[in-house]
CSV table of C-alpha atoms in Angstrom, one decimal:
chain,number,residue,atom,x,y,z
A,1,UNK,CA,16.1,-26.5,18.7
A,2,UNK,CA,19.0,-24.4,20.0
A,3,UNK,CA,18.7,-21.1,18.1
A,4,UNK,CA,22.1,-19.9,19.2
A,5,UNK,CA,23.6,-22.9,17.4
A,6,UNK,CA,22.2,-21.5,14.1
A,7,UNK,CA,22.9,-17.9,14.8
A,8,UNK,CA,24.9,-17.5,11.5
A,9,UNK,CA,22.0,-18.7,9.4
A,10,UNK,CA,19.6,-16.6,11.5
A,11,UNK,CA,21.6,-13.5,10.8
A,12,UNK,CA,21.7,-14.2,7.1
A,13,UNK,CA,18.0,-15.1,7.2
A,14,UNK,CA,17.0,-11.9,9.0
A,15,UNK,CA,19.0,-9.8,6.5
A,16,UNK,CA,17.3,-11.8,3.7
A,17,UNK,CA,13.9,-11.2,5.1
A,18,UNK,CA,14.8,-7.5,5.5
A,19,UNK,CA,15.7,-7.4,1.8
A,20,UNK,CA,12.5,-9.3,0.9
A,21,UNK,CA,10.5,-6.8,2.9
A,22,UNK,CA,12.2,-3.9,1.1
A,23,UNK,CA,11.6,-5.6,-2.2
A,24,UNK,CA,7.9,-6.0,-1.5
A,25,UNK,CA,7.7,-2.5,-0.3
A,26,UNK,CA,9.3,-1.2,-3.5
A,27,UNK,CA,6.9,-3.4,-5.6
A,28,UNK,CA,4.0,-2.1,-3.6
A,29,UNK,CA,5.0,1.4,-4.2
A,30,UNK,CA,5.4,0.8,-7.9
A,31,UNK,CA,1.9,-0.7,-8.3
A,32,UNK,CA,0.3,1.9,-6.0
A,33,UNK,CA,2.0,4.6,-7.9
A,34,UNK,CA,0.6,3.2,-11.2
A,35,UNK,CA,-2.8,3.0,-9.6
A,36,UNK,CA,-2.5,6.6,-8.2
A,37,UNK,CA,-1.3,7.8,-11.6
A,38,UNK,CA,-4.3,6.3,-13.4
A,39,UNK,CA,-6.7,7.6,-10.7
A,40,UNK,CA,-5.2,11.1,-10.9
A,41,UNK,CA,-5.3,11.0,-14.7
A,42,UNK,CA,-9.0,10.1,-14.6
A,43,UNK,CA,-9.6,12.8,-12.0
A,44,UNK,CA,-7.9,15.4,-14.1
A,45,UNK,CA,-9.8,14.3,-17.2
A,46,UNK,CA,-13.1,14.5,-15.3
A,47,UNK,CA,-12.2,17.8,-13.9
A,48,UNK,CA,-11.4,19.2,-17.3
A,49,UNK,CA,-14.7,17.8,-18.6
A,50,UNK,CA,-16.6,19.6,-15.9
A,51,UNK,CA,-14.7,22.8,-16.6
A,52,UNK,CA,-15.6,22.5,-20.3
A,53,UNK,CA,-19.2,21.7,-19.6
A,54,UNK,CA,-19.5,24.6,-17.2
A,55,UNK,CA,-17.9,26.9,-19.8
A,56,UNK,CA,-20.6,25.9,-22.3
A,57,UNK,CA,-23.7,25.7,-20.2
A,58,UNK,CA,-23.0,28.3,-17.6
A,59,UNK,CA,-21.4,30.9,-19.8
A,60,UNK,CA,-22.0,34.4,-18.5
A,61,UNK,CA,-22.1,35.8,-22.0
A,62,UNK,CA,-25.1,33.6,-22.9
A,63,UNK,CA,-27.5,36.3,-21.9
A,64,UNK,CA,-25.9,38.7,-24.4
A,65,UNK,CA,-25.8,36.1,-27.1
A,66,UNK,CA,-29.5,35.3,-26.7
A,67,UNK,CA,-30.2,39.0,-27.3
A,68,UNK,CA,-29.0,38.5,-30.8
A,69,UNK,CA,-32.0,36.3,-31.5
A,70,UNK,CA,-34.0,39.5,-31.2
A,71,UNK,CA,-31.7,41.6,-33.4
A,72,UNK,CA,-31.5,38.9,-36.1
A,73,UNK,CA,-35.1,39.5,-37.3
A,74,UNK,CA,-36.7,42.9,-38.0
A,75,UNK,CA,-38.2,44.2,-34.7
A,76,UNK,CA,-41.7,44.4,-36.3
A,77,UNK,CA,-41.8,40.7,-36.6
A,78,UNK,CA,-40.6,39.9,-33.1
A,79,UNK,CA,-42.4,39.7,-29.8
A,80,UNK,CA,-39.7,39.4,-27.1
A,81,UNK,CA,-40.1,38.6,-23.4
A,82,UNK,CA,-37.2,38.0,-21.2
A,83,UNK,CA,-37.4,37.2,-17.5
A,84,UNK,CA,-34.2,36.5,-15.6
A,85,UNK,CA,-32.6,33.7,-17.5
A,86,UNK,CA,-35.7,32.8,-19.5
A,87,UNK,CA,-36.8,34.0,-22.9
A,88,UNK,CA,-40.0,33.6,-24.8
A,89,UNK,CA,-39.9,34.9,-28.4
A,90,UNK,CA,-42.6,34.9,-31.0
A,91,UNK,CA,-41.7,35.5,-34.6
A,92,UNK,CA,-44.4,36.3,-37.2
A,93,UNK,CA,-44.2,36.3,-41.0
A,94,UNK,CA,-40.7,34.9,-41.4
A,95,UNK,CA,-39.4,34.2,-44.8
A,96,UNK,CA,-37.7,30.8,-45.3
A,97,UNK,CA,-34.4,32.6,-45.3
A,98,UNK,CA,-35.1,34.3,-42.0
A,99,UNK,CA,-36.3,31.0,-40.6
A,100,UNK,CA,-33.1,29.2,-41.6
A,101,UNK,CA,-31.0,32.0,-40.1
A,102,UNK,CA,-33.0,31.9,-36.9
A,103,UNK,CA,-33.0,28.1,-36.4
A,104,UNK,CA,-29.2,28.0,-37.1
A,105,UNK,CA,-28.6,30.7,-34.5
A,106,UNK,CA,-30.8,28.9,-32.0
A,107,UNK,CA,-29.0,25.6,-32.5
A,108,UNK,CA,-25.6,27.3,-32.0
A,109,UNK,CA,-26.6,28.9,-28.7
A,110,UNK,CA,-25.8,27.1,-25.5
A,111,UNK,CA,-29.3,27.3,-24.1
A,112,UNK,CA,-31.9,24.8,-23.0
A,113,UNK,CA,-34.6,24.7,-25.7
A,114,UNK,CA,-37.9,24.3,-23.8
A,115,UNK,CA,-40.1,24.8,-26.8
A,116,UNK,CA,-39.6,25.4,-30.6
A,117,UNK,CA,-42.8,25.6,-32.7
A,118,UNK,CA,-42.8,26.4,-36.4
A,119,UNK,CA,-46.0,26.7,-38.4
A,120,UNK,CA,-46.2,27.5,-42.1
A,121,UNK,CA,-48.9,30.0,-42.9
A,122,UNK,CA,-49.2,30.6,-46.6
A,123,UNK,CA,-45.6,31.5,-47.7
A,124,UNK,CA,-44.4,32.7,-44.3
A,125,UNK,CA,-43.6,31.1,-41.0
A,126,UNK,CA,-44.7,31.6,-37.5
A,127,UNK,CA,-42.2,30.6,-34.8
A,128,UNK,CA,-42.6,30.4,-31.1
A,129,UNK,CA,-39.4,29.8,-29.1
A,130,UNK,CA,-38.9,29.3,-25.4
A,131,UNK,CA,-35.5,28.8,-23.8
A,132,UNK,CA,-33.6,29.1,-20.5
A,133,UNK,CA,-29.9,29.0,-19.5
B,1,UNK,CA,15.7,-26.0,35.9
B,2,UNK,CA,17.7,-25.1,32.8
B,3,UNK,CA,16.6,-28.1,30.8
B,4,UNK,CA,15.1,-31.6,31.1
B,5,UNK,CA,18.1,-33.1,29.4
B,6,UNK,CA,20.5,-35.5,31.0
B,7,UNK,CA,23.3,-33.7,32.8
B,8,UNK,CA,26.9,-35.1,32.4
B,9,UNK,CA,29.7,-34.0,34.6
B,10,UNK,CA,32.8,-33.3,32.5
B,11,UNK,CA,36.1,-33.7,34.2
B,12,UNK,CA,39.6,-34.3,33.1
B,13,UNK,CA,39.6,-38.0,34.1
B,14,UNK,CA,36.1,-38.8,32.7
B,15,UNK,CA,35.7,-41.9,30.5
B,16,UNK,CA,34.9,-41.9,26.8
B,17,UNK,CA,31.1,-41.7,26.2
B,18,UNK,CA,28.9,-42.7,23.3
B,19,UNK,CA,25.9,-40.5,22.8
B,20,UNK,CA,22.9,-40.8,20.5
B,21,UNK,CA,21.2,-37.7,21.9
B,22,UNK,CA,22.0,-34.2,23.1
B,23,UNK,CA,23.0,-33.6,26.7
B,24,UNK,CA,23.7,-30.9,29.2
B,25,UNK,CA,27.3,-30.7,30.4
B,26,UNK,CA,28.5,-29.5,33.8
B,27,UNK,CA,32.1,-28.4,33.8
B,28,UNK,CA,34.4,-28.8,36.8
B,29,UNK,CA,36.8,-26.0,37.8
B,30,UNK,CA,39.4,-27.8,35.6
B,31,UNK,CA,37.8,-26.0,32.7
B,32,UNK,CA,37.2,-22.5,34.0
B,33,UNK,CA,38.7,-19.8,36.1
B,34,UNK,CA,36.6,-18.3,38.9
B,35,UNK,CA,36.8,-14.9,40.6
B,36,UNK,CA,34.5,-13.7,43.3
B,37,UNK,CA,34.2,-10.1,43.9
B,38,UNK,CA,31.9,-8.1,46.2
B,39,UNK,CA,31.5,-5.3,43.6
B,40,UNK,CA,29.2,-2.3,44.2
B,41,UNK,CA,27.3,-2.9,41.0
B,42,UNK,CA,23.6,-3.5,40.9
B,43,UNK,CA,22.9,-5.0,37.5
B,44,UNK,CA,24.2,-8.0,35.7
B,45,UNK,CA,25.0,-6.1,32.5
B,46,UNK,CA,27.3,-3.7,34.6
B,47,UNK,CA,29.1,-6.7,36.1
B,48,UNK,CA,29.5,-8.4,32.6
B,49,UNK,CA,31.1,-5.2,31.3
B,50,UNK,CA,33.9,-5.4,33.8
B,51,UNK,CA,34.4,-9.1,33.6
B,52,UNK,CA,37.4,-9.1,31.1
B,53,UNK,CA,39.3,-6.5,33.1
B,54,UNK,CA,39.0,-8.7,36.3
B,55,UNK,CA,40.8,-11.6,34.6
B,56,UNK,CA,43.7,-9.5,33.2
B,57,UNK,CA,46.9,-11.3,33.7
B,58,UNK,CA,45.2,-14.4,35.1
B,59,UNK,CA,44.4,-16.1,31.9
B,60,UNK,CA,46.6,-17.8,29.3
B,61,UNK,CA,47.5,-15.3,26.6
B,62,UNK,CA,46.6,-15.9,23.0
B,63,UNK,CA,43.3,-17.8,23.8
B,64,UNK,CA,39.8,-16.6,23.4
B,65,UNK,CA,37.7,-16.5,26.5
B,66,UNK,CA,34.0,-16.1,27.2
B,67,UNK,CA,32.6,-14.9,30.5
B,68,UNK,CA,29.7,-16.0,32.7
B,69,UNK,CA,28.7,-13.7,35.5
B,70,UNK,CA,26.1,-14.4,38.2
B,71,UNK,CA,25.2,-13.1,41.6
B,72,UNK,CA,25.9,-15.1,44.7
B,73,UNK,CA,24.8,-14.3,48.1
B,74,UNK,CA,27.3,-11.5,49.0
B,75,UNK,CA,29.3,-11.2,45.9
B,76,UNK,CA,29.4,-11.5,42.1
B,77,UNK,CA,30.9,-14.7,40.6
B,78,UNK,CA,32.9,-14.3,37.4
B,79,UNK,CA,33.7,-17.3,35.4
B,80,UNK,CA,36.1,-17.2,32.4
B,81,UNK,CA,36.1,-20.2,30.0
B,82,UNK,CA,37.8,-21.1,26.8
B,83,UNK,CA,35.2,-22.5,24.4
B,84,UNK,CA,37.8,-24.0,22.0
B,85,UNK,CA,39.5,-25.8,24.8
B,86,UNK,CA,36.2,-27.2,26.2
B,87,UNK,CA,35.1,-28.2,22.7
B,88,UNK,CA,38.4,-29.9,22.0
B,89,UNK,CA,38.2,-31.8,25.3
B,90,UNK,CA,34.7,-32.9,24.9
B,91,UNK,CA,35.6,-34.1,21.4
B,92,UNK,CA,38.3,-36.4,22.8
B,93,UNK,CA,35.6,-37.9,25.1
B,94,UNK,CA,33.2,-38.7,22.2
B,95,UNK,CA,30.9,-35.7,22.8
B,96,UNK,CA,30.4,-33.7,19.6
B,97,UNK,CA,29.6,-30.0,19.9
B,98,UNK,CA,26.2,-30.4,18.4
B,99,UNK,CA,25.3,-32.9,21.1
B,100,UNK,CA,25.9,-30.3,23.8
B,101,UNK,CA,22.6,-28.6,24.6
B,102,UNK,CA,23.9,-26.3,27.4
B,103,UNK,CA,27.1,-25.9,29.3
B,104,UNK,CA,26.9,-25.3,33.1
B,105,UNK,CA,29.6,-24.7,35.6
B,106,UNK,CA,29.9,-26.5,38.9
B,107,UNK,CA,30.1,-23.2,40.8
B,108,UNK,CA,26.5,-22.5,39.6
B,109,UNK,CA,25.2,-25.4,41.6
B,110,UNK,CA,27.1,-24.5,44.8
B,111,UNK,CA,24.3,-25.5,47.1
B,112,UNK,CA,23.9,-28.9,45.5
B,113,UNK,CA,27.4,-29.9,46.5
B,114,UNK,CA,26.5,-30.5,50.1
B,115,UNK,CA,28.8,-33.5,50.1
B,116,UNK,CA,31.8,-34.4,47.8
B,117,UNK,CA,31.1,-35.7,44.4
B,118,UNK,CA,33.7,-38.2,43.2
B,119,UNK,CA,35.6,-37.6,39.9
B,120,UNK,CA,36.9,-40.9,38.8
B,121,UNK,CA,39.2,-42.8,41.3
B,122,UNK,CA,41.5,-40.0,42.4
B,123,UNK,CA,39.7,-36.7,42.6
B,124,UNK,CA,36.5,-35.2,44.0
B,125,UNK,CA,34.5,-32.1,43.8
B,126,UNK,CA,34.0,-30.4,47.2
B,127,UNK,CA,32.9,-26.9,48.4
B,128,UNK,CA,35.6,-24.9,50.2
B,129,UNK,CA,34.9,-21.4,51.3
B,130,UNK,CA,31.8,-21.2,49.1
B,131,UNK,CA,33.8,-22.3,46.1
B,132,UNK,CA,33.5,-25.6,44.2
B,133,UNK,CA,37.0,-27.0,43.9
B,134,UNK,CA,38.7,-30.3,42.8
B,135,UNK,CA,40.6,-32.0,45.6
B,136,UNK,CA,42.3,-35.4,45.7
B,137,UNK,CA,40.1,-38.1,47.2
B,138,UNK,CA,42.9,-38.8,49.7
B,139,UNK,CA,42.1,-35.4,51.3
B,140,UNK,CA,38.5,-36.5,52.1
B,141,UNK,CA,37.7,-37.8,55.5
B,142,UNK,CA,37.0,-41.5,56.0
B,143,UNK,CA,33.4,-41.0,57.1
B,144,UNK,CA,32.7,-39.0,54.0
B,145,UNK,CA,29.5,-39.9,52.2
B,146,UNK,CA,29.9,-39.0,48.5
B,147,UNK,CA,26.9,-37.7,46.5
B,148,UNK,CA,25.8,-39.3,43.3
B,149,UNK,CA,25.8,-36.8,40.5
B,150,UNK,CA,22.5,-36.5,38.7
B,151,UNK,CA,20.2,-34.1,36.8
B,152,UNK,CA,19.1,-32.4,40.0
B,153,UNK,CA,22.5,-30.5,39.9
B,154,UNK,CA,21.3,-28.7,36.8
B,155,UNK,CA,21.3,-24.9,37.4
B,156,UNK,CA,18.7,-22.6,36.1
B,157,UNK,CA,20.8,-20.9,33.4
B,158,UNK,CA,23.5,-22.1,31.2
B,159,UNK,CA,25.6,-21.1,28.2
B,160,UNK,CA,25.6,-22.4,24.7
B,161,UNK,CA,28.7,-23.5,22.9
B,162,UNK,CA,29.3,-20.8,20.4
B,163,UNK,CA,31.0,-21.3,17.0
B,164,UNK,CA,30.4,-22.6,13.6
B,165,UNK,CA,29.5,-26.2,14.5
B,166,UNK,CA,26.3,-27.4,13.0
B,167,UNK,CA,26.2,-24.3,10.9
B,168,UNK,CA,26.1,-24.3,7.1
B,169,UNK,CA,27.6,-20.8,7.1
B,170,UNK,CA,30.6,-19.5,8.9
B,171,UNK,CA,30.4,-16.2,10.7
B,172,UNK,CA,32.3,-14.6,7.9
B,173,UNK,CA,30.0,-15.9,5.2
B,174,UNK,CA,26.9,-15.0,7.2
B,175,UNK,CA,28.3,-11.5,7.7
B,176,UNK,CA,29.0,-11.1,4.0
B,177,UNK,CA,25.5,-12.3,3.1
B,178,UNK,CA,23.9,-10.1,5.7
B,179,UNK,CA,25.8,-7.1,4.4
B,180,UNK,CA,24.8,-7.9,0.8
B,181,UNK,CA,21.2,-8.4,1.7
B,182,UNK,CA,21.1,-5.3,3.8
B,183,UNK,CA,22.6,-3.3,0.9
B,184,UNK,CA,20.0,-4.5,-1.5
B,185,UNK,CA,17.3,-3.9,1.2
B,186,UNK,CA,18.5,-0.3,1.4
B,187,UNK,CA,18.4,0.1,-2.3
B,188,UNK,CA,14.9,-1.3,-2.6
B,189,UNK,CA,13.7,1.0,0.3
B,190,UNK,CA,15.2,4.1,-1.4
B,191,UNK,CA,13.7,3.1,-4.8
B,192,UNK,CA,10.3,2.4,-3.2
B,193,UNK,CA,10.5,5.7,-1.4
B,194,UNK,CA,11.3,7.5,-4.6
B,195,UNK,CA,8.4,5.9,-6.4
B,196,UNK,CA,6.2,7.1,-3.6
B,197,UNK,CA,7.4,10.6,-4.1
B,198,UNK,CA,6.9,10.4,-7.9
B,199,UNK,CA,3.2,9.6,-7.2
B,200,UNK,CA,3.0,12.9,-5.3
B,201,UNK,CA,4.4,14.7,-8.3
B,202,UNK,CA,1.6,13.3,-10.4
B,203,UNK,CA,-0.9,15.0,-8.1
B,204,UNK,CA,0.5,18.4,-8.9
B,205,UNK,CA,-1.5,18.9,-12.1
B,206,UNK,CA,-4.7,18.3,-10.1
B,207,UNK,CA,-3.5,20.8,-7.5
B,208,UNK,CA,-3.0,23.4,-10.2
B,209,UNK,CA,-6.5,22.8,-11.5
B,210,UNK,CA,-8.0,23.0,-8.0
B,211,UNK,CA,-6.3,26.3,-7.3
B,212,UNK,CA,-7.5,27.6,-10.7
B,213,UNK,CA,-11.1,26.6,-9.9
B,214,UNK,CA,-11.6,26.9,-6.2
B,215,UNK,CA,-15.3,26.4,-6.5
B,216,UNK,CA,-14.7,22.9,-7.7
B,217,UNK,CA,-12.5,21.9,-4.7
B,218,UNK,CA,-15.2,19.7,-3.1
B,219,UNK,CA,-15.5,16.3,-4.8
B,220,UNK,CA,-19.2,16.2,-4.0
B,221,UNK,CA,-19.7,19.6,-5.6
B,222,UNK,CA,-17.8,18.4,-8.7
B,223,UNK,CA,-20.0,15.4,-8.9
B,224,UNK,CA,-23.2,17.4,-8.6
B,225,UNK,CA,-22.0,19.9,-11.2
B,226,UNK,CA,-20.9,17.2,-13.5
B,227,UNK,CA,-24.2,15.3,-13.2
B,228,UNK,CA,-26.2,18.5,-13.8
B,229,UNK,CA,-24.3,19.7,-16.9
B,230,UNK,CA,-23.9,16.2,-18.4
B,231,UNK,CA,-27.7,15.8,-18.3
B,232,UNK,CA,-28.3,19.2,-19.9
B,233,UNK,CA,-25.5,18.5,-22.5
B,234,UNK,CA,-26.9,15.1,-23.5
B,235,UNK,CA,-30.5,16.4,-23.8
B,236,UNK,CA,-29.6,19.5,-25.7
B,237,UNK,CA,-27.3,17.7,-28.1
B,238,UNK,CA,-30.1,15.2,-28.8
B,239,UNK,CA,-32.5,18.1,-29.6
B,240,UNK,CA,-30.0,19.7,-32.0
B,241,UNK,CA,-29.2,16.4,-33.7
B,242,UNK,CA,-33.0,15.8,-34.3
B,243,UNK,CA,-33.3,19.3,-35.8
B,244,UNK,CA,-30.3,18.8,-38.0
B,245,UNK,CA,-31.5,15.4,-39.2
B,246,UNK,CA,-34.9,16.8,-40.0
B,247,UNK,CA,-33.4,19.7,-41.9
B,248,UNK,CA,-31.5,17.3,-44.1
B,249,UNK,CA,-34.8,15.9,-45.2
B,250,UNK,CA,-35.9,19.1,-46.9
B,251,UNK,CA,-35.0,18.9,-50.5
B,252,UNK,CA,-36.7,19.9,-53.7
B,253,UNK,CA,-40.4,19.1,-53.5
B,254,UNK,CA,-40.5,18.9,-49.7
B,255,UNK,CA,-41.8,21.8,-47.6
B,256,UNK,CA,-41.9,22.1,-43.9
B,257,UNK,CA,-45.5,22.5,-42.8
B,258,UNK,CA,-45.2,22.4,-39.0
B,259,UNK,CA,-42.6,21.5,-36.4
B,260,UNK,CA,-42.9,21.2,-32.7
B,261,UNK,CA,-40.1,20.4,-30.3
B,262,UNK,CA,-40.2,20.4,-26.5
B,263,UNK,CA,-38.4,18.7,-23.7
B,264,UNK,CA,-40.2,15.4,-24.2
B,265,UNK,CA,-40.3,14.9,-27.9
B,266,UNK,CA,-40.8,16.3,-31.4
B,267,UNK,CA,-43.3,16.2,-34.2
B,268,UNK,CA,-42.9,17.4,-37.8
B,269,UNK,CA,-45.0,17.5,-40.8
B,270,UNK,CA,-43.7,17.8,-44.4
B,271,UNK,CA,-45.7,18.5,-47.5
B,272,UNK,CA,-44.4,16.6,-50.5
B,273,UNK,CA,-45.1,17.6,-54.1
B,274,UNK,CA,-45.9,14.1,-55.3
B,275,UNK,CA,-45.9,10.5,-54.2
B,276,UNK,CA,-42.4,9.8,-55.5
B,277,UNK,CA,-41.0,12.6,-53.3
B,278,UNK,CA,-43.1,11.3,-50.3
B,279,UNK,CA,-41.6,7.9,-50.8
B,280,UNK,CA,-38.1,9.2,-50.9
B,281,UNK,CA,-38.7,11.2,-47.8
B,282,UNK,CA,-40.1,8.2,-46.1
B,283,UNK,CA,-36.9,6.2,-46.9
B,284,UNK,CA,-34.7,9.0,-45.7
B,285,UNK,CA,-36.6,9.0,-42.4
B,286,UNK,CA,-36.2,5.3,-42.0
B,287,UNK,CA,-32.5,5.7,-42.7
B,288,UNK,CA,-32.3,8.2,-39.9
B,289,UNK,CA,-34.3,5.7,-37.8
B,290,UNK,CA,-37.2,8.1,-37.4
B,291,UNK,CA,-40.8,7.0,-37.1
B,292,UNK,CA,-42.5,8.4,-40.3
B,293,UNK,CA,-46.1,8.0,-41.4
B,294,UNK,CA,-48.0,9.1,-44.4
B,295,UNK,CA,-51.1,11.2,-43.7
B,296,UNK,CA,-54.1,9.8,-45.5
B,297,UNK,CA,-55.5,11.6,-48.5
B,298,UNK,CA,-52.4,13.4,-49.6
B,299,UNK,CA,-48.6,13.3,-49.9
B,300,UNK,CA,-47.9,14.7,-46.5
B,301,UNK,CA,-45.4,12.9,-44.2
B,302,UNK,CA,-45.5,13.1,-40.4
B,303,UNK,CA,-42.5,12.2,-38.3
B,304,UNK,CA,-42.5,12.1,-34.5
B,305,UNK,CA,-40.4,10.8,-31.8
B,306,UNK,CA,-39.3,11.2,-28.2
B,307,UNK,CA,-36.1,12.6,-26.8
């Protein structure tokens, strides 16, 4: 086949192929942009979740907040032991009201509960609590 | 050789032909103008550039000429030819443009014309001063032995008949289409490029977060932190849910006797005032999907489970 004979068609065809290539490029960009946007959105959401989790479970104020478990109950009833980021507390002779207050406080603290023992002795309660953060 | 196709010698007095296939055509000097110049140029493209100026004043005005340039032994050969005139002539001899594969010029096969080639009854092609020319046969000597023109005269390179023959599109139409397609191509490229840039803008929020929390810049670090805190979060939420569920089971007639919770599981014992309360407590535990059992010899209920 003599290509020169069809040079007009070839010129139009080449321009058409250029247009087709550009169209495919544009479509590729659109779909990759949508993909990127979804990936970025997910990454941002994951990032925010990590930040939120870190804020809860690595809160620098937790140490101070844990101290309130000691102050919540009269000192005579509390045996307190704190080492680094670990606390072992023993509460003796708690009334049901004091027990409720203590358990509610423990549940609202962002600490890892390692042990929580409650024993009823007569009308009072004996509590042993171990946690870390 | 330029091509394996049959080579026809086209001359003014040639006879009408009927072709069913495409052929190569060799043109006699009747269809072109030749100039030989020993120009001090080295490359063909340089010689081609000056071709039109060499023929100034020599060619018929108002016609469109194409040029073929090639190097001979000591000089450059410039050939000017009128495509329309050639096409028109070939048409009168029954050769359609689309049947012409390549056009050659007799001057290109200078060495092949070692003897005259007869053109019809009156003329002949001969070489004079390294130039192929048409002379009357009467001018040839008596002992001349004419050559038979055949495919061996085909030069290495030829030219193609240019124009709109065989084309569905004219040059004007093709140009218009090409411009339109190129315009759209440009638009699509710009649009695609802009979409690409928008994608970069979407990353900016992530960049702001990364700048705010430099300790979380590494993906691996983020994954480790995420895994660590997600595990803690899930376990601690479970513990708190269990305590809340159990605390909901304390109602009138139910007293908490003992409760133990550690990282593996929990165990709780309730003392109930009577069997009715114990039954209700048992139902509540079942509702919460907890494993409750009644302690023999009393109304105490024990619930235990794993975390």
